[in-house]
Short mmCIF file of C-alpha atoms and ligand atoms in Angstrom, two decimals:
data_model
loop_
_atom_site.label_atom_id
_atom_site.label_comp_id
_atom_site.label_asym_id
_atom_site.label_seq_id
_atom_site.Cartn_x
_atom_site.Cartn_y
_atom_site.Cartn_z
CA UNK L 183 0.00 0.00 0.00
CA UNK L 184 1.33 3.38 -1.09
CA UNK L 185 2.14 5.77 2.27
CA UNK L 186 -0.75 8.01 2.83
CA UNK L 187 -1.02 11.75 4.73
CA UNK L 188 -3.72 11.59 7.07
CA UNK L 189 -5.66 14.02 9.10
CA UNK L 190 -7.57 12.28 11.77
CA UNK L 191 -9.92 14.44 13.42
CA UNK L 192 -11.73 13.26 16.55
CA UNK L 193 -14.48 15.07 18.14
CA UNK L 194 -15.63 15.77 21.81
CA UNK L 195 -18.56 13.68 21.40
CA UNK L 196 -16.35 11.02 20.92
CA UNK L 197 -13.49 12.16 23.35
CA UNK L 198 -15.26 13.04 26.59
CA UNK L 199 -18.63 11.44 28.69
CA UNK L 200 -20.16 13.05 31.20
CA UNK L 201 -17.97 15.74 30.73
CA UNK L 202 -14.72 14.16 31.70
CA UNK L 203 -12.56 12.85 28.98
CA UNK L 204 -13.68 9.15 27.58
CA UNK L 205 -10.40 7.30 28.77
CA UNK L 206 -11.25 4.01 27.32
CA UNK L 207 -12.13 5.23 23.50
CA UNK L 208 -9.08 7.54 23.77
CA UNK L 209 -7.00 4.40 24.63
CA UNK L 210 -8.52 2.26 21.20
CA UNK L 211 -8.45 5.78 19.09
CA UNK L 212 -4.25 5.71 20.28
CA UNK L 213 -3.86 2.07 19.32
CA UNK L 214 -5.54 2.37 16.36
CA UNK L 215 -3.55 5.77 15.60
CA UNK L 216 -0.06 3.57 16.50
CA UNK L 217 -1.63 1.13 13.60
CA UNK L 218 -1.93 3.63 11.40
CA UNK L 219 1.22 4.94 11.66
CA UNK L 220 3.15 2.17 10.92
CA UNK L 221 1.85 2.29 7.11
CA UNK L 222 1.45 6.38 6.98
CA UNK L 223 2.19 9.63 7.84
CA UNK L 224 -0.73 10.74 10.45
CA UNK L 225 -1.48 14.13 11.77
CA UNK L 226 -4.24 14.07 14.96
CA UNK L 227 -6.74 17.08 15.21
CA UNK L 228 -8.18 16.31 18.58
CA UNK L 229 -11.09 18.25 20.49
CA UNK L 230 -11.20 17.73 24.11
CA UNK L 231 -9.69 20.05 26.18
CA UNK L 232 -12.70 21.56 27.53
CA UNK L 233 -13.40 18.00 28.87
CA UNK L 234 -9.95 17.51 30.17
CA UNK L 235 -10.16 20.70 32.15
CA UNK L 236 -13.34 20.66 33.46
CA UNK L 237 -12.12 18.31 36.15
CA UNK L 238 -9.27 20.53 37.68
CA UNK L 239 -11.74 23.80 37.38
CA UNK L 240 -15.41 24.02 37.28
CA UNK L 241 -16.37 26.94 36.54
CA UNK L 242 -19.73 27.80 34.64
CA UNK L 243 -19.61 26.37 30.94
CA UNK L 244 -22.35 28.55 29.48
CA UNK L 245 -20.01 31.48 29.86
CA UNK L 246 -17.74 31.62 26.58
CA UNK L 247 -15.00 32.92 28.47
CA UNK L 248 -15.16 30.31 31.03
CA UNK L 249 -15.00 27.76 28.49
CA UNK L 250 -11.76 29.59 27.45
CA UNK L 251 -10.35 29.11 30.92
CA UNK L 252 -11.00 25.64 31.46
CA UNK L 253 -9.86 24.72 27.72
CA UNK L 254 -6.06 26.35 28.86
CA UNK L 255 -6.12 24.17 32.33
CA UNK L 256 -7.40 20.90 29.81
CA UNK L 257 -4.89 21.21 26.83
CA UNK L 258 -1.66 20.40 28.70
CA UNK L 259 -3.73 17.67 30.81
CA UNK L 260 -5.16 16.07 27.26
CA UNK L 261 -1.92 15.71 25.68
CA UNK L 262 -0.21 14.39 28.99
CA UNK L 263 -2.49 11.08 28.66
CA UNK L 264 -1.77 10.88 25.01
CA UNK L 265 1.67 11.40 25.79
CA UNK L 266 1.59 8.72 28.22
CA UNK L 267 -0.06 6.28 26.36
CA UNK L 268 1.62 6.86 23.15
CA UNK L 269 5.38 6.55 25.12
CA UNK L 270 4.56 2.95 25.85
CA UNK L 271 3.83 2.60 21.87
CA UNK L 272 7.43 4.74 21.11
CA UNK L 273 5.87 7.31 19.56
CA UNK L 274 6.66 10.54 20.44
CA UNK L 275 4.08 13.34 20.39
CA UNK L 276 3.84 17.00 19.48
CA UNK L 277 1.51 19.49 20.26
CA UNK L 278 0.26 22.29 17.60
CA UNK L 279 -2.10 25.27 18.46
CA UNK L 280 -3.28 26.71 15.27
CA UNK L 281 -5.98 28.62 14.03
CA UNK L 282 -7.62 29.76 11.05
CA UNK L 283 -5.56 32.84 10.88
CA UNK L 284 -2.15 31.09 10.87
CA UNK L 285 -3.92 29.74 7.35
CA UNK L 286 -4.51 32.81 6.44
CA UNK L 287 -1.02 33.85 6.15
CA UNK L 288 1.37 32.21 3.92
CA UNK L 289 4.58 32.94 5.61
CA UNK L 290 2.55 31.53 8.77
CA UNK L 291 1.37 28.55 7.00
CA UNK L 292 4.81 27.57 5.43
CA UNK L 293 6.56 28.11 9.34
CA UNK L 294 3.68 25.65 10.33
CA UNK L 295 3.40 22.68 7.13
CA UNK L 296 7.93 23.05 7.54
CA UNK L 297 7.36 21.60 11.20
CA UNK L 298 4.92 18.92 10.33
CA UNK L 299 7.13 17.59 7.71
CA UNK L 300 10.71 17.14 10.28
CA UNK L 301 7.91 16.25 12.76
CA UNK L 302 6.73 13.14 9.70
CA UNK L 303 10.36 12.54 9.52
CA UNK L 304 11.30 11.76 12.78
CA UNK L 305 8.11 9.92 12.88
CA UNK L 306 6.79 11.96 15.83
CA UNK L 307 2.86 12.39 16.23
CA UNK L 308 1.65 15.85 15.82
CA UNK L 309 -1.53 16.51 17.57
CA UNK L 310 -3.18 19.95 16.58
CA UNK L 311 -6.25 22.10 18.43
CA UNK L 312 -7.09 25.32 18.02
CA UNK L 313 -5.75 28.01 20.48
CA UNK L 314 -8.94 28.36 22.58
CA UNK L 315 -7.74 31.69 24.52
CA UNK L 316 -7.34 34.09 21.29
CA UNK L 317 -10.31 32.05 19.22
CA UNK L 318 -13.54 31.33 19.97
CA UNK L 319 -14.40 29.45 16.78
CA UNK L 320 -14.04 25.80 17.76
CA UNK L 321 -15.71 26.36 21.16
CA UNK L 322 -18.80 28.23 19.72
CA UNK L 323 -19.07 26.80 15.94
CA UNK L 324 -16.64 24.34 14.51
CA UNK L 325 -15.65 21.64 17.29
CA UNK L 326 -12.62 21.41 14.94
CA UNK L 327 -14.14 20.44 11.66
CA UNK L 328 -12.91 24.05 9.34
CA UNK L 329 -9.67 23.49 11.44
CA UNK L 330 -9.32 19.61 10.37
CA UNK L 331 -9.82 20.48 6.76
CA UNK L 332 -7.35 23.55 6.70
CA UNK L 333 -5.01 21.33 8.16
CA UNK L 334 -5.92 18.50 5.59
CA UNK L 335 -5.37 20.75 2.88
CA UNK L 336 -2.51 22.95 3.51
CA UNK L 337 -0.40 20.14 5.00
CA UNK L 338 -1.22 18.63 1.32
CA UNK L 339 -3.14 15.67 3.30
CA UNK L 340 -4.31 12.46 0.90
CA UNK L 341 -7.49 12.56 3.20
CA UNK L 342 -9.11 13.48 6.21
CA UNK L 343 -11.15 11.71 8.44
CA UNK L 344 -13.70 12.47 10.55
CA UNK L 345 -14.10 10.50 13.55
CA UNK L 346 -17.68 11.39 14.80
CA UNK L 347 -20.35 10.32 17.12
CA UNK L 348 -22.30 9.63 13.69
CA UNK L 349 -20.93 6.12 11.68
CA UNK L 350 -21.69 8.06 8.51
CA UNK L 351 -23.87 11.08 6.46
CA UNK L 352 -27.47 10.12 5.97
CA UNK L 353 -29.74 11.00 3.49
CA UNK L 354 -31.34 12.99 7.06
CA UNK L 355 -30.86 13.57 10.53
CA UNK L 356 -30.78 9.30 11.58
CA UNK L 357 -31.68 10.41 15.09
CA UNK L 358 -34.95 12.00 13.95
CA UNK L 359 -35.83 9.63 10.92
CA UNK L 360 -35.63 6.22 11.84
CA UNK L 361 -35.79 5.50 8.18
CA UNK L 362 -32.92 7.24 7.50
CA UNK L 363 -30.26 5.96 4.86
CA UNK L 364 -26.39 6.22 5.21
CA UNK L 365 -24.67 7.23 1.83
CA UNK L 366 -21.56 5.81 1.36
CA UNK L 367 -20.04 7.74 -1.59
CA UNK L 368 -20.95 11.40 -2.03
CA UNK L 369 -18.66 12.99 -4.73
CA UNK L 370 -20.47 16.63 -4.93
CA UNK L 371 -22.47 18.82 -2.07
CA UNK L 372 -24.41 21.54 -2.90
CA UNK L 373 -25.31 24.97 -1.24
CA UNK L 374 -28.92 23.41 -0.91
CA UNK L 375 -27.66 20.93 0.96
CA UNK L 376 -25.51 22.86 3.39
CA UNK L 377 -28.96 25.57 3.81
CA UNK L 378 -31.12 22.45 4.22
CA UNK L 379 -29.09 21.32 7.58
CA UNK L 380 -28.10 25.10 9.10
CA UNK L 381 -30.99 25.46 11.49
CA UNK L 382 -30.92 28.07 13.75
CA UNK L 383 -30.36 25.26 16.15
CA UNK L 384 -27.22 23.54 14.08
CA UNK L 385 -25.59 27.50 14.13
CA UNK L 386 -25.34 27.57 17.78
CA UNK L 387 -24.42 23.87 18.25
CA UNK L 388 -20.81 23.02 18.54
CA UNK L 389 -20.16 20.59 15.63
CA UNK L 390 -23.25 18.69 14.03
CA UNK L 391 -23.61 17.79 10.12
CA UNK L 392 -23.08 21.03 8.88
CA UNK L 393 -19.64 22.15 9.91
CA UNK L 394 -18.94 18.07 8.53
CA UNK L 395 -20.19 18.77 5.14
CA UNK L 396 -18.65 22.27 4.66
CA UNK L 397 -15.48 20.64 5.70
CA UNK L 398 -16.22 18.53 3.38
CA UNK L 399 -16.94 20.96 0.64
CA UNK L 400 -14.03 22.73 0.81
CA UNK L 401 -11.91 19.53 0.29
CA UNK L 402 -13.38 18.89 -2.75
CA UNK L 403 -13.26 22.14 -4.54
CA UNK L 404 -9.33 21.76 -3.43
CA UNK L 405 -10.06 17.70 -4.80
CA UNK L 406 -8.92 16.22 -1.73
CA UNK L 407 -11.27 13.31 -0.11
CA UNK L 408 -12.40 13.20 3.19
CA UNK L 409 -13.80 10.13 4.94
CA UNK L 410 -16.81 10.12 7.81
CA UNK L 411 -17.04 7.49 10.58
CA UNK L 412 -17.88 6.39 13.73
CA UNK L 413 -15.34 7.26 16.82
CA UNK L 414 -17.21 4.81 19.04
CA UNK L 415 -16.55 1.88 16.68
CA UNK L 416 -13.26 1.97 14.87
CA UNK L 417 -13.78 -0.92 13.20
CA UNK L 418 -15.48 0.50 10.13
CA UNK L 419 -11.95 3.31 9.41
CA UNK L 420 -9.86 0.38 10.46
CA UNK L 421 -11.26 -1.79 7.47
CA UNK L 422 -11.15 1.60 5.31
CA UNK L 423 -7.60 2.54 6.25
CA UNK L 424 -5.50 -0.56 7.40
CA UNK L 425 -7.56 -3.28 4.62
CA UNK L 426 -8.35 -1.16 1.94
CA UNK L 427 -12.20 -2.12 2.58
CA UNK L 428 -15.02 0.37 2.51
CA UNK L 429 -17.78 -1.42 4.58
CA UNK L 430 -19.20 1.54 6.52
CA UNK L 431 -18.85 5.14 7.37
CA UNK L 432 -19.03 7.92 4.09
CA UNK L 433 -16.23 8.66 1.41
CA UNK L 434 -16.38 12.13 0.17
CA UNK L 435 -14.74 11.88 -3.07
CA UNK L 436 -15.02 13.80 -6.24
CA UNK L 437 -16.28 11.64 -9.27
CA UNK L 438 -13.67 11.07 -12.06
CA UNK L 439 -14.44 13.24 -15.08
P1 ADP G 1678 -18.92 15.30 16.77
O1 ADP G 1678 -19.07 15.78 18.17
O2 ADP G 1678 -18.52 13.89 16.68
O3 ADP G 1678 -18.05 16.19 15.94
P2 ADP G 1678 -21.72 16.02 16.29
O4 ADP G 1678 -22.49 15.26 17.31
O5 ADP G 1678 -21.53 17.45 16.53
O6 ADP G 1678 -20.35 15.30 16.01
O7 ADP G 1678 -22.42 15.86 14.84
C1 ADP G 1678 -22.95 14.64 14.40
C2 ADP G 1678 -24.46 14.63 14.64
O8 ADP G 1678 -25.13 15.31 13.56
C3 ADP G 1678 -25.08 13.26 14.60
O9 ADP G 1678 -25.00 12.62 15.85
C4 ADP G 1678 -26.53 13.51 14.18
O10 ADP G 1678 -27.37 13.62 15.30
C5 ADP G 1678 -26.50 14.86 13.53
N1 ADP G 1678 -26.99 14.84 12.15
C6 ADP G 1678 -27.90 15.72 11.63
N2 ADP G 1678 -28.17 15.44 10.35
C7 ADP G 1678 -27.42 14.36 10.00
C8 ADP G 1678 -27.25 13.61 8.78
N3 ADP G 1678 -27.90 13.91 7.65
N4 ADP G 1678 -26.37 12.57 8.80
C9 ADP G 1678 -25.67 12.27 9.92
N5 ADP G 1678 -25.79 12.96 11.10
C10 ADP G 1678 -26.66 13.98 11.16
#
């Protein structure tokens, strides 16, 4: 198998329960991750540090600011039990604050993709979130999907992957319409589409569908791929990634002309 780029992005759905981080599915996302590596390059975009900090300082989450706070106390704490669970493995980790702006600039962006690639080198484990004290975006809107899919594209990623609390995109919302049906190839999304799913409800909510499927949009107009599955289950991007075989979760992937 040819060596891949990879942008796995994990979300807090899948990272935290209760509002404490989900130690168990962290452990299987890190072994799976350590699989992974052994056959590509792999960059992690991981949520979570709201979660992590929570625990050292509760302070009232509804307040934006607040959130701010307790992200700062849960990055360092987040990365400490990757870092401990990816020494036993040998892998040494890194940790990356960016946000959109850095991928705004050039010279920024260049500083930034230059580290990644002695980081892919030295076959160290960069793990990226957005800085949550100057940004608001991923702890109002994004939950790290725009971020994921900057990353995916100006690190020149093959594909990234979206490791969700949802094994795939449905044809609607599967927790509202039972008879909903997962697609498992969707090469084009329209504006319709994206206007369709931004309730007023979606805007405010951390995450959802819609900040999925413009990520996914703007990989490919850029004709990069993207692949969405579950983060409870790996089994479904372990047969995509590891055996070549697409048996759930969605591949966004532009048709050949
Ligand atoms: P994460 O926290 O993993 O980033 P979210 O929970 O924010 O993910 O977003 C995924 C959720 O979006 C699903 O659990 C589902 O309830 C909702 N959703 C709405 N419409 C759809 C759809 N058409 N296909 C899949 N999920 C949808």
């Amino acid at each position: 198998m040819k060596k891949k780029r990879i942008v796995i992005k994990v979300g807090s759905h899948v990272l935290s329960q209760q509002g404490r981080l989900a130690r168990d599915r962290i452990m299987n996302l890190c072994d799976f991750l350590a699989d992974l590596m052994l056959e590509h390059e792999v960059v992690l975009v991981s949520s979570g540090a709201v979660a992590a900090g929570y625990t050292k300082l509760k302070l009232d989450k509804s307040i934006v600011g607040n959130k701010q706070a307790i992200a700062a106390v849960g990055q360092p704490y987040l990365i400490s039990v990757y870092q401990k669970k990816f020494e036993k493995q040998g892998i040494v980790v890194a940790q990356m604050l960016l946000g959109a702006d850095d991928f705004d600039s050039r010279r920024r962006t260049r500083h930034a993709k230059n580290t990644v690639e002695i980081l892919f080198k030295n076959g160290v484990l960069p793990i990226i979130n957005e800085n949550d004290v100057t940004t608001t975006e991923e702890l109002v809107f994004g939950d790290n999907d725009q971020l994921s899919a900057h990353v995916a594209h100006h690190f020149d990623a093959d594909l990234l992957v979206i490791l969700s609390d949802i094994d795939g995109y449905y044809d609607s919302d599967p927790r509202e319409n039972p008879d909903a049906r997962m697609l498992k190839i969707v090469h084009d999304i329209n504006q319709e589409d994206l206007e369709k799913m931004h309730t007023p409800n979606h805007e405010f909510a951390t995450g959802g569908i819609v900040t999925k499927l413009k990520a996914a949009a703007f990989l490919l107009s850029a004709n990069q791929e993207m692949f969405l599955a579950s983060g409870f289950d790996l089994s479904d991007v372990r047969s995509f990634l590891l055996e070549g075989q697409h048996k759930g979760g969605t591949y966004f992937k532009k048709a050949l002309s």
